[in-house]
Short mmCIF file of C-alpha atoms in Angstrom, two decimals:
data_model
loop_
_atom_site.label_atom_id
_atom_site.label_comp_id
_atom_site.label_asym_id
_atom_site.label_seq_id
_atom_site.Cartn_x
_atom_site.Cartn_y
_atom_site.Cartn_z
CA VAL S 1 -37.18 15.88 9.43
CA ALA S 2 -35.40 17.10 6.69
CA ASP S 3 -32.14 16.99 5.96
CA ARG S 4 -30.73 20.46 6.96
CA PRO S 5 -30.05 22.98 3.30
CA GLY S 6 -27.26 24.26 2.27
CA GLU S 7 -25.08 20.75 3.19
CA SER S 8 -23.53 19.00 0.87
CA VAL S 9 -23.48 15.09 1.40
CA THR S 10 -19.81 14.79 2.29
CA SER S 11 -19.98 17.13 4.94
CA ARG S 12 -22.84 15.51 6.55
CA ALA S 13 -21.25 11.90 5.45
CA PHE S 14 -17.75 13.05 7.70
CA ALA S 15 -20.26 15.24 10.45
CA VAL S 16 -20.89 11.59 10.93
CA LEU S 17 -17.40 10.17 10.59
CA SER S 18 -16.19 13.44 13.28
CA ALA S 19 -18.52 11.81 15.97
CA PHE S 20 -15.83 9.63 16.65
CA THR S 21 -13.33 11.34 19.08
CA PRO S 22 -10.47 9.49 20.85
CA GLU S 23 -12.28 9.08 24.11
CA ARG S 24 -15.74 7.42 22.33
CA PRO S 25 -14.09 5.65 19.19
CA VAL S 26 -17.22 2.95 19.40
CA LEU S 27 -21.06 4.50 19.20
CA GLY S 28 -24.48 2.95 18.94
CA LEU S 29 -27.40 5.29 16.08
CA VAL S 30 -28.44 6.70 18.80
CA GLU S 31 -25.26 8.75 19.82
CA ILE S 32 -24.39 9.13 16.40
CA ALA S 33 -27.67 11.29 15.63
CA GLY S 34 -27.56 12.86 19.25
CA ARG S 35 -23.74 13.69 18.99
CA THR S 36 -24.25 15.20 14.88
CA GLY S 37 -27.60 16.87 15.29
CA LEU S 38 -28.44 15.20 12.41
CA PRO S 39 -32.38 13.17 12.03
CA ARG S 40 -31.89 9.36 13.04
CA SER S 41 -32.97 8.76 9.41
CA THR S 42 -30.15 10.50 8.17
CA VAL S 43 -27.46 9.21 10.08
CA HIS S 44 -29.29 5.13 9.50
CA ARG S 45 -28.83 6.04 5.80
CA LEU S 46 -25.47 7.83 6.06
CA LEU S 47 -24.03 4.48 8.30
CA GLY S 48 -25.01 1.85 5.32
CA GLU S 49 -23.45 3.97 3.02
CA LEU S 50 -19.96 4.36 5.06
CA VAL S 51 -19.59 0.49 5.72
CA ALA S 52 -20.57 -0.35 2.16
CA ALA S 53 -17.36 2.19 1.58
CA GLY S 54 -15.40 0.55 4.30
CA ALA S 55 -15.01 3.49 6.14
CA ILE S 56 -16.94 2.37 9.33
CA GLU S 57 -16.93 -1.02 11.33
CA ARG S 58 -19.69 -2.57 12.37
CA GLY S 59 -18.51 -4.88 15.34
CA GLN S 60 -20.28 -8.55 16.25
CA ASP S 61 -21.90 -5.75 19.55
CA ARG S 62 -23.66 -3.70 16.44
CA ARG S 63 -22.29 -0.84 17.34
CA TYR S 64 -19.87 1.17 15.42
CA ARG S 65 -16.24 2.15 15.13
CA ILE S 66 -13.82 3.92 12.40
CA GLY S 67 -13.05 1.78 9.70
CA LEU S 68 -9.63 -0.19 8.76
CA ARG S 69 -9.97 0.94 5.03
CA LEU S 70 -10.80 4.74 6.50
CA TRP S 71 -7.26 4.24 8.37
CA GLU S 72 -5.57 3.19 5.10
CA LEU S 73 -7.03 6.38 3.38
CA GLY S 74 -5.66 8.17 6.11
CA ALA S 75 -2.32 6.14 5.82
CA LEU S 76 -1.56 8.37 3.01
CA ALA S 77 -1.43 11.61 4.81
CA PRO S 78 1.54 13.29 3.80
CA ARG S 79 1.53 15.45 7.04
CA GLY S 80 0.50 12.15 8.91
CA GLN S 81 1.94 9.02 8.69
CA GLY S 82 4.55 9.94 5.91
CA LEU S 83 5.92 12.97 8.26
CA GLY S 84 5.75 10.55 11.34
CA GLU S 85 7.73 8.35 9.30
CA ALA S 86 10.18 10.68 8.37
CA ALA S 87 10.37 12.03 12.25
CA ALA S 88 10.86 8.69 13.34
CA PRO S 89 14.66 8.18 13.70
CA PHE S 90 15.15 11.86 15.53
CA LEU S 91 12.53 10.83 17.74
CA GLU S 92 14.26 7.01 18.55
CA ASP S 93 17.76 9.72 18.93
CA ILE S 94 15.90 12.16 21.46
CA HIS S 95 14.48 8.73 23.42
CA ALA S 96 17.83 6.97 23.23
CA ALA S 97 19.47 10.37 24.82
CA THR S 98 16.71 11.14 27.08
CA GLY S 99 14.95 8.24 28.19
CA GLN S 100 11.67 10.19 27.80
CA ASN S 101 8.40 10.25 25.34
CA ALA S 102 9.58 12.06 22.41
CA LEU S 103 7.05 13.41 20.26
CA LEU S 104 6.13 15.32 17.01
CA GLY S 105 2.78 17.30 16.70
CA VAL S 106 1.64 19.09 13.07
CA LEU S 107 -0.08 22.30 13.23
CA ASP S 108 -3.49 22.29 11.79
CA GLY S 109 -5.85 25.40 12.29
CA THR S 110 -5.30 26.97 16.08
CA ASP S 111 -4.32 23.38 17.42
CA THR S 112 -1.76 20.77 17.74
CA VAL S 113 -2.38 17.52 16.13
CA TYR S 114 0.32 14.59 17.24
CA VAL S 115 1.27 12.72 14.63
CA GLU S 116 3.85 10.62 16.14
CA ARG S 117 5.05 9.12 19.96
CA LEU S 118 7.49 7.75 20.32
CA SER S 119 7.95 6.40 24.19
CA GLY S 120 9.50 2.97 24.21
CA ARG S 121 9.69 1.42 27.87
CA ARG S 122 11.75 3.52 30.25
CA ALA S 123 9.27 6.39 29.36
CA VAL S 124 7.00 7.89 32.08
CA PRO S 125 3.71 7.03 30.63
CA ILE S 126 2.22 10.17 29.24
CA ARG S 127 -1.68 10.82 28.28
CA ILE S 128 -0.89 12.52 24.75
CA THR S 129 -1.06 9.89 22.54
CA VAL S 130 -0.93 9.87 18.34
CA GLY S 131 -3.72 11.20 17.08
CA SER S 132 -4.51 13.75 19.94
CA ARG S 133 -5.22 17.91 19.11
CA LEU S 134 -4.17 19.55 21.74
CA PRO S 135 -4.36 24.08 21.66
CA LEU S 136 -1.26 25.72 20.78
CA HIS S 137 -1.39 27.85 24.03
CA ALA S 138 -0.60 25.14 26.69
CA THR S 139 1.64 22.66 24.99
CA GLY S 140 5.65 23.20 24.64
CA ALA S 141 4.72 21.72 21.29
CA GLY S 142 1.84 24.21 20.20
CA LEU S 143 4.17 27.21 22.14
CA ALA S 144 7.05 26.64 20.09
CA LEU S 145 4.30 26.11 17.18
CA LEU S 146 2.53 29.58 17.69
CA ALA S 147 6.02 31.47 18.31
CA PHE S 148 6.67 30.80 14.83
CA SER S 149 3.68 31.02 12.87
CA PRO S 150 2.81 34.02 10.59
CA PHE S 151 1.77 36.62 12.35
CA PRO S 152 -2.37 35.99 12.04
CA LEU S 153 -2.82 32.81 13.17
CA ARG S 154 -0.50 34.58 16.02
CA GLN S 155 -3.57 37.03 16.49
CA GLN S 156 -6.35 34.97 15.87
CA VAL S 157 -5.06 32.45 19.12
CA LEU S 158 -4.25 35.90 21.32
CA ALA S 159 -7.76 36.96 20.32
CA GLY S 160 -9.79 34.39 21.25
CA GLU S 161 -10.65 31.97 23.89
CA LEU S 162 -7.53 30.83 26.13
CA ASP S 163 -8.85 27.74 28.05
CA ARG S 164 -7.25 26.83 31.71
CA PHE S 165 -5.79 23.24 31.95
CA THR S 166 -4.05 24.06 35.04
CA PRO S 167 -3.47 27.28 37.71
CA ARG S 168 0.36 28.00 35.91
CA THR S 169 -1.26 28.12 31.97
CA VAL S 170 -0.91 31.23 30.31
CA VAL S 171 -3.98 32.69 29.82
CA ASP S 172 -3.48 36.71 29.22
CA PRO S 173 -3.17 37.83 25.90
CA ALA S 174 0.12 40.17 27.23
CA GLU S 175 1.87 37.55 29.04
CA LEU S 176 1.37 35.19 25.98
CA ARG S 177 3.29 37.51 23.37
CA ARG S 178 6.04 38.13 26.35
CA VAL S 179 6.47 33.89 25.96
CA LEU S 180 5.81 33.90 22.62
CA ALA S 181 8.80 36.48 21.83
CA ASP S 182 10.76 34.96 24.64
CA VAL S 183 10.43 31.23 22.50
CA ARG S 184 11.29 33.06 19.25
CA LYS S 185 14.57 34.48 20.62
CA ARG S 186 15.33 30.69 22.49
CA GLY S 187 14.23 28.77 19.66
CA TYR S 188 12.36 26.41 22.46
CA ALA S 189 9.51 26.65 24.14
CA VAL S 190 9.43 24.78 27.80
CA SER S 191 6.21 24.33 29.06
CA ASP S 192 6.58 23.79 32.69
CA ARG S 193 3.41 22.42 34.71
CA GLN S 194 1.56 24.41 32.29
CA VAL S 195 -1.40 20.74 30.56
CA GLU S 196 -0.73 19.06 32.91
CA ARG S 197 0.13 19.39 36.97
CA LEU S 198 3.29 17.42 36.99
CA GLY S 199 4.45 17.40 33.29
CA MET S 200 6.76 19.51 31.55
CA SER S 201 7.82 19.35 27.79
CA VAL S 202 10.78 20.85 25.48
CA ALA S 203 10.37 21.70 22.21
CA ALA S 204 11.64 23.37 18.52
CA PRO S 205 10.03 24.34 15.28
CA VAL S 206 10.08 21.88 12.64
CA PHE S 207 10.10 23.69 8.85
CA ASP S 208 9.90 22.36 5.40
CA ARG S 209 10.54 24.50 2.23
CA ASN S 210 7.19 25.75 2.72
CA GLY S 211 7.85 27.05 5.50
CA LEU S 212 6.70 26.02 9.61
CA LEU S 213 5.26 22.69 9.84
CA ALA S 214 5.46 21.05 13.13
CA ALA S 215 7.60 21.07 16.45
CA VAL S 216 9.29 17.69 17.74
CA SER S 217 9.35 17.80 21.82
CA VAL S 218 10.50 15.88 25.00
CA VAL S 219 8.01 15.44 27.52
CA MET S 220 8.19 14.16 30.84
CA PRO S 221 7.88 14.61 34.62
CA THR S 222 8.49 17.41 35.89
CA GLY S 223 11.89 18.54 36.68
CA PRO S 224 14.52 21.02 38.17
CA ASP S 225 15.73 21.89 34.92
CA PRO S 226 13.41 21.89 31.85
CA ASP S 227 16.26 23.92 30.32
CA ARG S 228 18.83 20.50 29.76
CA PHE S 229 16.69 19.07 27.13
CA ALA S 230 16.60 21.91 24.19
CA PRO S 231 20.13 21.21 22.65
CA VAL S 232 18.48 17.50 21.60
CA VAL S 233 15.83 19.00 20.67
CA VAL S 234 16.64 21.65 18.82
CA ALA S 235 19.53 19.53 17.68
CA ALA S 236 16.44 16.91 16.52
CA SER S 237 14.29 19.28 14.70
CA ARG S 238 16.94 21.02 12.90
CA GLY S 239 17.72 17.67 11.61
CA LEU S 240 14.74 16.68 10.49
CA SER S 241 13.72 20.04 9.03
CA ARG S 242 16.63 19.89 6.89
CA VAL S 243 15.60 16.33 5.70
CA LEU S 244 12.60 17.51 5.26
CA GLY S 245 14.15 19.93 2.12
CA ALA S 246 13.82 23.80 4.65
CA PRO S 247 16.14 26.14 3.99
CA PRO S 248 19.00 26.84 6.63
CA ARG S 249 18.24 28.50 9.19
CA ASN S 250 20.88 30.90 11.52
CA PRO S 251 20.66 29.49 15.23
CA PRO S 252 18.55 31.78 17.40
CA SER S 253 20.12 34.37 18.97
CA LYS S 254 20.87 32.56 21.89
CA PHE S 255 23.33 29.91 20.62
CA ARG S 256 25.64 32.44 18.44
CA VAL R 1 -22.49 13.59 -18.78
CA ALA R 2 -24.72 12.53 -15.75
CA ASP R 3 -23.59 11.25 -12.81
CA ARG R 4 -23.47 7.11 -12.57
CA PRO R 5 -27.06 6.28 -11.55
CA GLY R 6 -27.63 4.10 -8.46
CA GLU R 7 -24.60 5.70 -6.71
CA SER R 8 -24.45 7.29 -3.56
CA VAL R 9 -23.02 10.44 -3.14
CA THR R 10 -20.59 9.09 -0.05
CA SER R 11 -19.47 6.26 -2.58
CA ARG R 12 -18.27 8.63 -5.39
CA ALA R 13 -17.03 10.78 -2.58
CA PHE R 14 -14.81 7.86 -1.54
CA ALA R 15 -14.13 7.05 -4.53
CA VAL R 16 -12.39 9.75 -5.01
CA LEU R 17 -10.44 9.05 -2.07
CA SER R 18 -9.14 5.94 -2.84
CA ALA R 19 -7.69 7.53 -6.13
CA PHE R 20 -4.58 7.49 -3.72
CA THR R 21 -2.40 5.54 -3.55
CA PRO R 22 0.61 4.52 -1.60
CA GLU R 23 2.29 5.17 -5.55
CA ARG R 24 0.45 8.31 -6.34
CA PRO R 25 -0.47 10.03 -2.63
CA VAL R 26 -0.11 13.16 -5.10
CA LEU R 27 -2.86 14.14 -7.48
CA GLY R 28 -4.39 15.98 -9.97
CA LEU R 29 -7.78 16.68 -10.76
CA VAL R 30 -7.51 15.89 -14.09
CA GLU R 31 -6.14 12.17 -12.44
CA ILE R 32 -8.72 11.74 -10.79
CA ALA R 33 -11.03 12.05 -13.08
CA GLY R 34 -9.39 9.92 -15.16
CA ARG R 35 -8.44 6.82 -12.07
CA THR R 36 -12.12 7.57 -11.02
CA GLY R 37 -14.16 7.43 -14.46
CA LEU R 38 -16.03 10.29 -12.92
CA PRO R 39 -16.91 12.96 -14.97
CA ARG R 40 -14.51 16.03 -14.22
CA SER R 41 -17.51 18.55 -13.16
CA THR R 42 -18.13 15.97 -10.58
CA VAL R 43 -15.12 15.05 -9.51
CA HIS R 44 -13.88 19.18 -8.98
CA ARG R 45 -17.40 19.17 -6.85
CA LEU R 46 -16.11 16.62 -4.79
CA LEU R 47 -12.85 17.47 -4.35
CA GLY R 48 -14.49 21.12 -3.49
CA GLU R 49 -16.64 18.83 -0.04
CA LEU R 50 -13.35 17.20 1.09
CA VAL R 51 -11.04 20.02 0.81
CA ALA R 52 -13.88 21.62 2.97
CA ALA R 53 -14.46 19.05 5.98
CA GLY R 54 -10.23 18.19 5.71
CA ALA R 55 -10.31 14.42 3.76
CA ILE R 56 -8.59 16.12 0.95
CA GLU R 57 -6.07 19.39 1.05
CA ARG R 58 -4.75 21.81 -1.33
CA GLY R 59 -1.26 22.08 -1.69
CA GLN R 60 0.60 25.03 -2.93
CA ASP R 61 1.98 22.76 -5.81
CA ARG R 62 -2.67 23.20 -6.43
CA ARG R 63 -2.09 20.02 -6.60
CA TYR R 64 -4.49 17.54 -3.92
CA ARG R 65 -3.18 14.85 -1.34
CA ILE R 66 -5.23 12.90 1.65
CA GLY R 67 -5.82 15.65 4.26
CA LEU R 68 -4.36 15.74 8.44
CA ARG R 69 -8.21 14.95 9.07
CA LEU R 70 -8.63 11.87 7.57
CA TRP R 71 -6.09 10.42 9.18
CA GLU R 72 -6.53 11.99 12.43
CA LEU R 73 -9.68 9.82 11.81
CA GLY R 74 -8.33 7.25 10.99
CA ALA R 75 -6.42 7.12 13.86
CA LEU R 76 -9.44 6.57 15.74
CA ALA R 77 -9.54 2.90 13.51
CA PRO R 78 -9.25 0.21 16.29
CA ARG R 79 -8.12 -2.56 14.11
CA GLY R 80 -5.63 -0.06 13.10
CA GLN R 81 -3.86 2.96 15.25
CA GLY R 82 -5.24 0.94 18.59
CA LEU R 83 -4.09 -2.61 17.52
CA GLY R 84 -0.93 -0.81 16.24
CA GLU R 85 -0.36 0.91 19.47
CA ALA R 86 -1.01 -2.87 21.62
CA ALA R 87 1.47 -4.68 18.83
CA ALA R 88 3.98 -2.43 19.17
CA PRO R 89 5.72 -3.65 22.32
CA PHE R 90 5.70 -7.18 20.42
CA LEU R 91 7.20 -6.04 17.39
CA GLU R 92 9.82 -4.71 19.79
CA ASP R 93 10.68 -7.39 21.39
CA ILE R 94 10.85 -9.04 18.38
CA HIS R 95 13.36 -6.55 16.82
CA ALA R 96 15.81 -6.46 20.00
CA ALA R 97 15.40 -9.92 20.17
CA THR R 98 16.16 -10.64 16.34
CA GLY R 99 17.70 -7.36 14.92
CA GLN R 100 14.94 -7.76 12.38
CA ASN R 101 12.00 -5.88 10.67
CA ALA R 102 8.99 -6.66 13.02
CA LEU R 103 5.29 -6.23 11.44
CA LEU R 104 1.88 -6.65 12.19
CA GLY R 105 -0.90 -7.18 9.66
CA VAL R 106 -5.20 -7.71 9.71
CA LEU R 107 -6.67 -9.46 7.70
CA ASP R 108 -9.08 -7.35 5.10
CA GLY R 109 -10.74 -9.14 2.82
CA THR R 110 -8.33 -11.24 1.05
CA ASP R 111 -5.55 -8.79 1.83
CA THR R 112 -3.38 -8.35 4.25
CA VAL R 113 -3.03 -4.60 5.30
CA TYR R 114 -0.20 -4.01 7.20
CA VAL R 115 -0.70 -1.41 10.14
CA GLU R 116 1.93 -1.48 12.27
CA ARG R 117 6.22 -2.17 11.38
CA LEU R 118 9.24 -1.92 13.96
CA SER R 119 12.37 -1.46 11.40
CA GLY R 120 15.29 0.17 13.75
CA ARG R 121 18.24 1.53 12.90
CA ARG R 122 19.77 -2.32 12.23
CA ALA R 123 17.86 -3.90 9.99
CA VAL R 124 17.76 -4.45 5.96
CA PRO R 125 15.15 -2.07 4.63
CA ILE R 126 12.29 -3.37 3.22
CA ARG R 127 9.30 -2.36 0.97
CA ILE R 128 6.23 -3.20 3.18
CA THR R 129 5.13 0.11 5.11
CA VAL R 130 2.43 0.83 7.76
CA GLY R 131 -0.64 0.97 4.87
CA SER R 132 0.61 -1.97 3.05
CA ARG R 133 -2.32 -3.63 0.91
CA LEU R 134 -0.12 -8.24 -0.38
CA PRO R 135 -2.77 -10.67 -1.31
CA LEU R 136 -2.59 -13.84 1.32
CA HIS R 137 -1.07 -16.10 -0.77
CA ALA R 138 2.62 -15.15 -1.00
CA THR R 139 3.79 -13.34 2.53
CA GLY R 140 4.22 -14.45 6.24
CA ALA R 141 1.45 -12.87 7.41
CA GLY R 142 -0.74 -13.24 4.60
CA LEU R 143 -0.10 -17.34 4.26
CA ALA R 144 -0.55 -17.09 9.18
CA LEU R 145 -3.92 -15.73 8.13
CA LEU R 146 -5.34 -17.56 4.97
CA ALA R 147 -3.94 -20.86 6.89
CA PHE R 148 -6.10 -19.69 10.50
CA SER R 149 -9.22 -18.34 8.63
CA PRO R 150 -12.90 -20.03 8.24
CA PHE R 151 -13.64 -22.45 5.22
CA PRO R 152 -15.20 -19.62 2.83
CA LEU R 153 -12.33 -17.34 2.73
CA ARG R 154 -9.90 -20.08 2.00
CA GLN R 155 -12.23 -21.35 -0.70
CA GLN R 156 -12.47 -17.71 -1.84
CA VAL R 157 -9.12 -17.47 -2.94
CA LEU R 158 -8.12 -20.95 -3.67
CA ALA R 159 -10.40 -20.49 -6.50
CA GLY R 160 -9.52 -16.55 -7.61
CA GLU R 161 -5.99 -15.05 -9.10
CA LEU R 162 -2.82 -16.25 -7.31
CA ASP R 163 -1.22 -13.42 -8.58
CA ARG R 164 3.35 -14.89 -9.22
CA PHE R 165 5.99 -12.41 -7.83
CA THR R 166 8.35 -14.81 -7.64
CA PRO R 167 9.54 -18.14 -9.62
CA ARG R 168 8.61 -19.84 -5.93
CA THR R 169 5.19 -17.78 -5.68
CA VAL R 170 2.80 -20.66 -4.50
CA VAL R 171 0.19 -20.45 -7.04
CA ASP R 172 -1.57 -23.84 -7.15
CA PRO R 173 -4.23 -23.89 -5.66
CA ALA R 174 -3.60 -27.39 -4.80
CA GLU R 175 0.04 -26.83 -3.23
CA LEU R 176 -1.22 -24.18 -1.55
CA ARG R 177 -4.26 -25.86 0.23
CA ARG R 178 -0.91 -28.39 1.60
CA VAL R 179 1.33 -25.66 2.55
CA LEU R 180 -1.83 -23.88 4.56
CA ALA R 181 -2.32 -27.68 6.35
CA ASP R 182 1.35 -27.65 6.74
CA VAL R 183 1.45 -24.01 8.54
CA ARG R 184 -1.99 -24.84 10.71
CA LYS R 185 0.15 -28.40 11.82
CA ARG R 186 3.23 -26.16 12.57
CA GLY R 187 1.33 -22.90 14.33
CA TYR R 188 3.13 -20.23 11.96
CA ALA R 189 4.38 -19.87 7.98
CA VAL R 190 6.67 -19.44 6.65
CA SER R 191 7.20 -17.55 3.59
CA ASP R 192 10.66 -17.82 1.47
CA ARG R 193 11.43 -15.31 -2.06
CA GLN R 194 7.40 -15.97 -2.57
CA VAL R 195 7.25 -12.31 -2.06
CA GLU R 196 10.83 -10.44 -2.95
CA ARG R 197 13.55 -12.58 -4.93
CA LEU R 198 15.76 -12.12 -1.43
CA GLY R 199 13.49 -11.48 1.37
CA MET R 200 11.38 -14.35 3.35
CA SER R 201 9.54 -13.74 6.50
CA VAL R 202 8.48 -16.21 9.51
CA ALA R 203 4.86 -15.44 10.61
CA ALA R 204 1.83 -16.50 13.39
CA PRO R 205 -1.49 -15.87 13.52
CA VAL R 206 -3.00 -12.80 16.18
CA PHE R 207 -6.52 -14.39 17.60
CA ASP R 208 -8.42 -12.16 20.42
CA ARG R 209 -12.08 -12.90 21.60
CA ASN R 210 -13.88 -13.31 18.44
CA GLY R 211 -11.00 -15.27 16.46
CA LEU R 212 -8.67 -14.27 13.94
CA LEU R 213 -7.88 -10.83 13.81
CA ALA R 214 -4.00 -9.94 12.39
CA ALA R 215 -0.35 -11.67 11.90
CA VAL R 216 2.83 -11.18 13.18
CA SER R 217 5.64 -11.60 10.88
CA VAL R 218 9.34 -10.65 10.74
CA VAL R 219 10.55 -10.03 7.54
CA MET R 220 14.52 -10.28 6.38
CA PRO R 221 16.64 -11.47 4.18
CA THR R 222 16.68 -15.29 3.11
CA GLY R 223 18.75 -16.50 5.74
CA PRO R 224 19.91 -20.95 6.23
CA ASP R 225 17.47 -21.24 8.28
CA PRO R 226 14.37 -19.71 8.95
CA ASP R 227 12.52 -22.00 11.96
CA ARG R 228 15.48 -20.51 14.16
CA PHE R 229 12.29 -17.06 14.16
CA ALA R 230 9.65 -19.61 14.71
CA PRO R 231 10.05 -19.63 18.37
CA VAL R 232 10.21 -15.73 19.07
CA VAL R 233 6.58 -14.89 16.39
CA VAL R 234 4.64 -17.12 17.46
CA ALA R 235 5.94 -16.17 21.42
CA ALA R 236 4.76 -12.71 20.36
CA SER R 237 1.29 -13.59 18.37
CA ARG R 238 0.55 -15.57 21.72
CA GLY R 239 1.54 -12.42 24.42
CA LEU R 240 -0.65 -10.17 21.91
CA SER R 241 -3.15 -12.42 21.55
CA ARG R 242 -3.68 -12.45 25.34
CA VAL R 243 -3.63 -8.70 25.89
CA LEU R 244 -6.14 -8.66 23.19
CA GLY R 245 -8.31 -10.99 25.36
CA ALA R 246 -8.39 -13.88 23.08
CA PRO R 247 -9.38 -17.53 24.69
CA PRO R 248 -5.78 -19.88 25.03
CA ARG R 249 -5.20 -21.91 22.42
CA ASN R 250 -3.43 -24.87 22.68
CA PRO R 251 0.03 -24.83 21.06
CA PRO R 252 0.67 -26.22 17.83
CA SER R 253 1.08 -29.90 17.35
CA LYS R 254 4.58 -29.67 16.93
CA PHE R 255 4.86 -28.14 19.52
CA ARG R 256 3.40 -31.11 22.15
#
């Protein structure tokens, strides 16, 4: 089997790297070939090159995992590590004030990628970890991002597949459009049992000098009044936006 | 100028990625060509492929930085993110007990790569951040790693260049050998003004089921008695080792 034409070696190397996921962080050669659709001989050669570069490591079990060198390079991503570090004090403030999980999610395509999480020992365990990627229409952070995102991205998401995670996930485009208008009016988003049956989150958008960048959220078990966490989340998102050089924004109409 | 023979495309793509450093996280094409020694045409093509893969992002300033996708892949490295998450509660304990910076450094080649740092608001600012890479012979974490590393690695470091960071850095191989024997006897390492003129650290090794893996350290301004922090660092390193599946170890002779 020949290598597929029209694909660069770089794209095939990243196809091999992308075979690794949070659910499957350790893989064998045959699994990688299966997941990438590349011939085993190609995968074998690429793995050798990626191991030589430190991007992949081979364990004593002879299986492959992402290498420390790739982690080290990834730590240089301004929208990853650097943003997480800028956000950490504000997430600490949210955690100190609420005792709940505080997260920062970055807008990437039509997903939220979570780049920082502060849980501490008091918070209830949640499934979202650093590196988790979730679609925009269900989580608090995703709804906050989607509501404040440019019109073409909103149109793209509303026209696409809206996966149902729970019976309460909003999957009707017209209803989602109304939800997003409400998020813009209030300045924060609430996701109540729309991702997990017993989970809830409240989130607000974060801007830098170029516009929408991320969302701060607090994630906790379902409770009676999510709105009580809105002020602390909105304040933290504004503080982080200011640190990131965003121009001042008017408060949402609800607060005026 | 032709591409250099005998080098894989993958290795050249990683040469481009490796042009980005903590000191220079944003680069232009000409700078990348200069830092890699690759022809501009090659760099231009590789940058296009890396941007397509999400490994590199181009900002509104037209310059390049490491992309969120590379950060996301790097977060899957078991010796990076995963280890940092396992260590976080133990670093929290050190910080809660001392008010100082608590760090986790992983052994990589002849360097320590710091994969987790817990500073909080009480700790004095330090220069080492997540992603920092420092040689083994000067820092507390590095000395703890070097002391407990296999003989061939110790020989390699002792036979190599020992950079002087301050007048107190141990750069004489015979003296360093004595220091390492002392670290093994006591079970922890002290670096007192050997990296920065006003800084000090105390560190202890972390093991998993396969052997030496990392070191836990507390980093603080120079003070009168570094040894007072040794018990908390040793206890945290043993707790983390146990969580990582290391077989039980005898306490160092000093404690017996």
